[in-house]
Amino acid sequence: MSNTNIDNCDIVQDLLPLYYDDACSPASRKMVEAHLAECEKCRRTYEDLKNDTLDEILKEDSRGVLERHEKSEKTAAYKAGVIIAGLLLIPILITFIVGLVGGVGLDVSAVVTASMLLVAALTVVPLVSKERRLVKCILTGVIAILLIYFFVDRMNGQGEFILWTVPTIFGLSVVFFPFVIRGVELPAVLVDKKALVTMLWDTLWLFLTIVEVCGHSGDFEGMREGCIVAAVLMVPVWLVFLVARYLNIGVLAKSGIIVWICGVFTAFANDICLFFVYGTKQLTISHADLSVWITGENVNSNVYVIALIVSGIVGTALLVAGLVRRTVERTKKGISGN
Ligand SMILES: [Zn+2]
């Protein structure tokens, strides 16, 4: 009896999906129903099947609804983008016609066009583009700003386009270049060097800015001093970057070294700059006396000494803590590995 029951269970469980879909013969249906009335186990299997199927159906349904919703939202956004683009054409057309009729040339119309492109970069582009929205917004925005500069400069006839452009690109790069480089595809060699490319790009534009701004006014002494100071100040920035990006010693130890770098450069950057710019040999911290806070020089050296001491203590503590934690973790891994 128990043997036949087990056999029946197998047969019934094979039939349950068909039974649920109402796709089995009347004879099988009768047999399944008779068995379910008796067998607790198969009844439970059948309940599970019903619930699972219901879940699946609900999931399918909600997926369909979400997809349709997303699609209709995208279409609505696209339409809104096209409408805004159309509206932006109105001021362009008006200034174009006024320019033609009034005989005042088309410079104003060009400036208005570039300005509308900037508005479009912030409104139309995110609405109509499907992917890499941020990158497209940023690039269109930058092109629009440069076009505005170009046409305004043409109207004024002062030849200052480059003077405005270089610092603008530098300023925008510091904020936006990381987003752009994240969103674009780079050649295989550069794929894992996006941070390095960002640092090189920003450094390049920093120096271009100094050269262009000073060169434009013919201030070559200022250009020399600016470049020296920028070079000295970029050393700690690059050191911090290289430590953070490439030194494989754990976060705590890295922070320790970075604290050292910051402390050392706070204390000596001024002296180093003075030496390279004017040839002045001075060591500000040699005037330190923590019991006297009177002259500017004395206050500076006291602050530098404190920065050195604090960064030395904090940096070393972090470095030691990091190395200890790493050793402990390695030992643990070694133990669990065995
Ligand atoms: Zn059964």
Coordinates of C-alpha atoms and ligand atoms in Angstrom, one line a residue:
M1 CA 0.0 0.0 0.0
S2 CA 2.7 2.5 1.0
N3 CA 4.6 1.4 -2.1
T4 CA 1.8 2.2 -4.5
N5 CA 1.2 5.4 -2.6
I6 CA 4.8 6.5 -3.3
D7 CA 4.4 5.5 -7.0
N8 CA 1.2 7.5 -7.2
C9 CA 2.9 10.5 -5.6
D10 CA 5.5 10.5 -8.4
I11 CA 2.9 10.2 -11.1
V12 CA 0.6 12.8 -9.5
Q13 CA 3.5 15.3 -9.1
D14 CA 4.4 14.9 -12.7
L15 CA 0.8 15.5 -13.6
L16 CA 0.3 18.6 -11.3
P17 CA 1.5 21.2 -13.8
L18 CA -0.8 19.8 -16.5
Y19 CA -3.6 19.6 -13.9
Y20 CA -3.0 23.2 -12.9
D21 CA -3.1 24.3 -16.6
D22 CA -6.3 22.3 -17.0
A23 CA -4.5 20.3 -19.8
C24 CA -4.8 16.7 -18.7
S25 CA -7.3 14.0 -19.7
P26 CA -10.5 13.6 -17.6
A27 CA -9.2 10.2 -16.3
S28 CA -5.9 11.8 -15.1
R29 CA -7.8 14.7 -13.6
K30 CA -10.0 12.3 -11.6
M31 CA -7.0 10.4 -10.4
V32 CA -5.1 13.6 -9.4
E33 CA -8.1 14.9 -7.5
A34 CA -8.7 11.6 -5.7
H35 CA -5.0 11.5 -4.7
L36 CA -4.9 15.1 -3.6
A37 CA -7.9 14.4 -1.3
E38 CA -5.9 11.7 0.4
C39 CA -2.2 12.8 0.2
E40 CA -1.1 15.7 2.4
K41 CA 2.3 15.9 0.7
C42 CA 1.1 16.2 -2.8
R43 CA -1.6 18.7 -1.7
R44 CA 1.2 20.9 -0.3
T45 CA 3.2 20.5 -3.6
Y46 CA 0.1 21.6 -5.5
E47 CA -0.4 24.7 -3.2
D48 CA 3.3 25.6 -3.8
L49 CA 2.9 25.3 -7.5
K50 CA -0.2 27.5 -7.4
N51 CA 1.6 30.2 -5.4
D52 CA 4.8 30.1 -7.5
T53 CA 2.9 30.3 -10.7
L54 CA 0.9 33.2 -9.3
D55 CA 4.1 35.0 -8.2
E56 CA 5.5 34.4 -11.7
I57 CA 2.4 35.8 -13.3
L58 CA 2.4 38.9 -11.0
K59 CA 6.1 39.4 -11.6
E60 CA 5.7 39.2 -15.4
D61 CA 2.7 41.6 -15.2
S62 CA 4.5 44.2 -13.1
R63 CA 7.6 43.9 -15.3
G64 CA 5.4 44.7 -18.3
V65 CA 3.8 47.6 -16.6
L66 CA 7.2 49.1 -15.5
E67 CA 8.6 48.7 -19.0
R68 CA 5.6 50.4 -20.6
H69 CA 5.8 53.1 -17.9
E70 CA 9.5 53.7 -18.5
K71 CA 9.0 53.8 -22.3
S72 CA 6.2 56.3 -22.1
E73 CA 8.2 58.4 -19.7
K74 CA 11.2 58.4 -22.1
T75 CA 8.9 59.3 -25.0
A76 CA 7.5 62.2 -22.9
A77 CA 11.0 63.4 -22.0
Y78 CA 12.1 63.2 -25.6
K79 CA 9.0 65.2 -26.7
A80 CA 9.7 67.9 -24.0
G81 CA 13.3 68.1 -25.2
V82 CA 12.2 68.7 -28.8
I83 CA 9.7 71.3 -27.7
I84 CA 12.3 73.2 -25.6
A85 CA 14.7 73.0 -28.6
G86 CA 12.0 74.6 -30.7
L87 CA 11.4 77.3 -28.2
L88 CA 15.1 78.1 -28.0
L89 CA 15.1 78.7 -31.8
I90 CA 12.7 81.7 -31.4
P91 CA 15.2 84.2 -29.9
I92 CA 17.8 83.0 -32.4
L93 CA 15.5 83.7 -35.3
I94 CA 14.4 87.0 -33.9
T95 CA 17.9 88.3 -33.5
F96 CA 18.8 86.9 -36.9
I97 CA 16.0 88.8 -38.6
V98 CA 16.7 92.0 -36.6
G99 CA 20.3 91.7 -37.5
L100 CA 19.6 91.3 -41.2
V101 CA 16.9 94.0 -41.3
G102 CA 18.8 96.5 -39.1
G103 CA 21.9 95.9 -41.1
V104 CA 23.9 95.6 -37.8
G105 CA 25.6 92.3 -38.8
L106 CA 25.0 88.9 -37.3
D107 CA 27.3 89.0 -34.3
V108 CA 24.4 89.5 -31.8
S109 CA 22.6 86.6 -33.4
A110 CA 25.7 84.4 -33.1
V111 CA 26.0 85.2 -29.4
V112 CA 22.4 84.5 -28.8
T113 CA 22.7 81.2 -30.7
A114 CA 25.7 80.2 -28.5
S115 CA 23.8 81.2 -25.4
M116 CA 20.8 79.1 -26.4
L117 CA 23.2 76.2 -27.0
L118 CA 24.3 76.6 -23.4
V119 CA 20.6 76.5 -22.3
A120 CA 20.1 73.5 -24.5
A121 CA 23.1 71.7 -23.0
L122 CA 21.4 71.9 -19.6
T123 CA 17.8 71.2 -20.7
V124 CA 17.5 69.6 -24.2
V125 CA 20.5 67.3 -24.1
P126 CA 19.6 65.4 -20.9
L127 CA 16.0 65.0 -22.1
V128 CA 16.7 63.6 -25.6
S129 CA 19.9 61.6 -25.1
K130 CA 19.6 58.0 -24.1
E131 CA 23.1 57.2 -22.8
R132 CA 26.2 59.1 -21.5
R133 CA 23.9 62.0 -20.6
L134 CA 26.3 63.7 -18.2
V135 CA 29.2 63.6 -20.6
K136 CA 27.1 65.0 -23.4
C137 CA 25.7 67.8 -21.2
I138 CA 29.2 68.8 -20.1
L139 CA 30.8 68.7 -23.5
T140 CA 27.9 70.6 -25.2
G141 CA 28.0 73.1 -22.3
V142 CA 31.7 73.7 -22.7
I143 CA 31.5 74.1 -26.4
A144 CA 28.6 76.6 -25.9
I145 CA 30.6 78.7 -23.4
L146 CA 33.6 78.8 -25.8
L147 CA 31.3 79.9 -28.7
I148 CA 29.9 82.7 -26.5
Y149 CA 33.5 83.8 -25.7
F150 CA 34.4 83.6 -29.4
F151 CA 31.5 85.7 -30.7
V152 CA 31.5 88.2 -27.8
D153 CA 35.3 88.7 -28.4
R154 CA 34.7 89.1 -32.1
M155 CA 32.0 91.8 -31.3
N156 CA 34.4 93.7 -29.0
G157 CA 37.4 93.0 -31.3
Q158 CA 39.9 92.8 -28.4
G159 CA 41.5 89.4 -29.2
E160 CA 41.0 88.0 -25.7
F161 CA 39.4 84.8 -26.7
I162 CA 42.3 82.6 -25.7
L163 CA 42.8 84.6 -22.5
W164 CA 39.3 83.8 -21.4
T165 CA 39.2 80.3 -22.8
V166 CA 42.3 78.8 -21.1
P167 CA 41.4 79.6 -17.4
T168 CA 37.8 78.6 -18.1
I169 CA 38.9 75.2 -19.4
F170 CA 41.2 74.8 -16.4
G171 CA 38.4 75.7 -13.9
L172 CA 35.8 73.5 -15.6
S173 CA 38.3 70.6 -15.9
V174 CA 39.0 70.5 -12.2
V175 CA 35.3 70.0 -11.6
F176 CA 34.1 68.1 -14.6
F177 CA 37.0 66.2 -16.2
P178 CA 36.6 63.2 -13.8
F179 CA 33.0 62.8 -14.9
V180 CA 33.9 63.1 -18.6
I181 CA 36.7 60.6 -18.5
R182 CA 34.5 58.2 -16.6
G183 CA 31.9 58.3 -19.3
V184 CA 34.1 58.0 -22.4
E185 CA 35.8 55.0 -23.9
L186 CA 39.6 55.1 -23.8
P187 CA 42.2 53.0 -25.7
A188 CA 43.0 49.8 -23.9
V189 CA 46.4 51.2 -22.6
L190 CA 44.6 54.0 -20.8
V191 CA 41.6 52.2 -19.4
D192 CA 43.1 51.7 -15.9
K193 CA 44.9 55.0 -15.9
K194 CA 41.9 57.4 -15.9
A195 CA 43.0 59.0 -12.6
L196 CA 46.5 59.6 -14.0
V197 CA 45.1 61.1 -17.2
T198 CA 43.0 63.4 -15.1
M199 CA 45.9 64.6 -13.0
L200 CA 48.1 65.2 -16.1
W201 CA 45.2 67.0 -17.9
D202 CA 44.6 69.3 -14.9
T203 CA 48.3 70.0 -14.3
L204 CA 48.7 70.9 -18.0
W205 CA 45.9 73.4 -17.9
L206 CA 47.1 74.9 -14.7
F207 CA 50.4 75.8 -16.4
L208 CA 48.7 76.9 -19.6
T209 CA 46.6 79.2 -17.5
I210 CA 49.6 80.8 -15.8
V211 CA 51.5 81.1 -19.1
E212 CA 48.5 82.6 -21.0
V213 CA 47.3 85.0 -18.3
C214 CA 50.8 86.4 -17.7
G215 CA 51.9 86.2 -21.3
H216 CA 48.8 88.1 -22.5
S217 CA 49.9 91.1 -20.5
G218 CA 53.6 90.6 -21.3
D219 CA 54.4 89.9 -17.6
F220 CA 57.2 87.4 -18.1
E221 CA 58.6 87.8 -14.6
G222 CA 55.1 87.0 -13.2
M223 CA 55.0 84.0 -15.6
R224 CA 58.3 82.7 -14.3
E225 CA 57.3 83.1 -10.6
G226 CA 53.8 81.7 -11.2
C227 CA 55.2 78.6 -12.9
I228 CA 57.8 78.0 -10.1
V229 CA 55.3 78.4 -7.3
A230 CA 52.8 76.2 -9.2
A231 CA 55.5 73.5 -9.8
V232 CA 56.5 73.5 -6.1
L233 CA 52.8 73.3 -4.9
M234 CA 52.0 70.6 -7.4
V235 CA 54.7 68.3 -5.9
P236 CA 52.7 67.5 -2.8
V237 CA 49.5 67.2 -4.8
W238 CA 51.2 64.6 -7.1
L239 CA 52.8 62.8 -4.2
V240 CA 49.4 62.5 -2.4
F241 CA 47.9 61.2 -5.7
L242 CA 50.6 58.7 -6.3
V243 CA 50.5 57.4 -2.7
A244 CA 46.7 57.2 -2.7
R245 CA 46.5 55.5 -6.2
Y246 CA 49.5 53.3 -6.5
L247 CA 50.9 52.4 -3.0
N248 CA 49.5 49.1 -2.1
I249 CA 49.7 49.3 1.7
G250 CA 46.1 49.7 2.9
V251 CA 44.0 52.8 3.6
L252 CA 45.3 53.6 7.1
A253 CA 49.0 53.4 6.2
K254 CA 48.3 55.5 3.1
S255 CA 46.6 58.1 5.2
G256 CA 49.6 58.2 7.5
I257 CA 52.0 58.9 4.6
I258 CA 49.6 61.6 3.2
V259 CA 49.5 63.3 6.6
W260 CA 53.3 63.4 6.6
I261 CA 53.4 64.9 3.1
C262 CA 50.9 67.6 4.1
G263 CA 52.8 68.4 7.3
V264 CA 56.2 68.7 5.6
F265 CA 54.9 70.8 2.7
T266 CA 53.0 73.1 5.1
A267 CA 56.2 73.7 7.0
F268 CA 58.6 74.1 4.0
A269 CA 56.6 75.1 0.8
N270 CA 57.1 78.8 1.5
D271 CA 60.8 78.5 2.0
I272 CA 61.2 76.3 -1.1
C273 CA 59.2 78.8 -3.3
L274 CA 61.3 81.7 -2.0
F275 CA 64.5 79.9 -2.8
F276 CA 63.5 79.0 -6.4
V277 CA 61.9 82.4 -7.1
Y278 CA 64.4 84.8 -5.5
G279 CA 67.3 82.6 -4.4
T280 CA 66.5 83.5 -0.8
K281 CA 67.9 80.9 1.6
Q282 CA 65.8 80.8 4.7
L283 CA 64.4 78.2 7.1
T284 CA 61.3 79.7 8.7
I285 CA 61.0 77.0 11.4
S286 CA 64.4 78.0 12.8
H287 CA 62.6 81.1 14.3
A288 CA 60.2 79.0 16.3
D289 CA 59.7 79.7 19.9
L290 CA 56.4 78.4 21.3
S291 CA 56.5 80.8 24.3
V292 CA 56.6 83.9 22.0
W293 CA 53.7 84.7 19.5
I294 CA 54.5 88.3 18.4
T295 CA 56.0 88.9 15.0
G296 CA 54.5 87.5 11.8
E297 CA 57.6 85.5 11.1
N298 CA 57.6 84.1 14.7
V299 CA 53.9 83.1 14.5
N300 CA 54.5 81.4 11.1
S301 CA 57.4 79.4 12.3
N302 CA 55.5 78.3 15.5
V303 CA 52.5 77.2 13.3
Y304 CA 54.9 75.3 10.9
V305 CA 56.6 73.5 13.8
I306 CA 53.2 72.5 15.3
A307 CA 52.1 71.3 11.9
L308 CA 55.3 69.3 11.6
I309 CA 55.0 67.7 15.1
V310 CA 51.3 67.0 14.8
S311 CA 51.5 65.5 11.3
G312 CA 54.5 63.5 12.4
I313 CA 52.7 62.0 15.4
V314 CA 49.3 61.5 13.6
G315 CA 51.0 60.2 10.4
T316 CA 53.2 57.7 12.2
A317 CA 50.3 56.5 14.4
L318 CA 48.2 55.9 11.3
L319 CA 51.0 54.2 9.4
V320 CA 51.8 51.9 12.4
A321 CA 48.1 51.1 12.9
G322 CA 47.7 50.3 9.2
L323 CA 50.7 48.0 9.1
V324 CA 49.7 46.2 12.3
R325 CA 46.2 45.7 11.0
R326 CA 47.5 44.4 7.7
T327 CA 49.8 41.9 9.4
V328 CA 47.0 40.7 11.6
E329 CA 44.7 40.3 8.6
R330 CA 47.4 38.4 6.7
T331 CA 48.0 36.0 9.6
K332 CA 44.3 35.4 10.0
K333 CA 44.0 34.7 6.3
G334 CA 47.0 32.4 6.5
I335 CA 45.4 30.4 9.4
S336 CA 42.0 30.1 7.7
G337 CA 43.7 29.3 4.4
N338 CA 45.4 26.3 6.1
Ligands
ZN1 ZN 0.9 12.0 -2.9

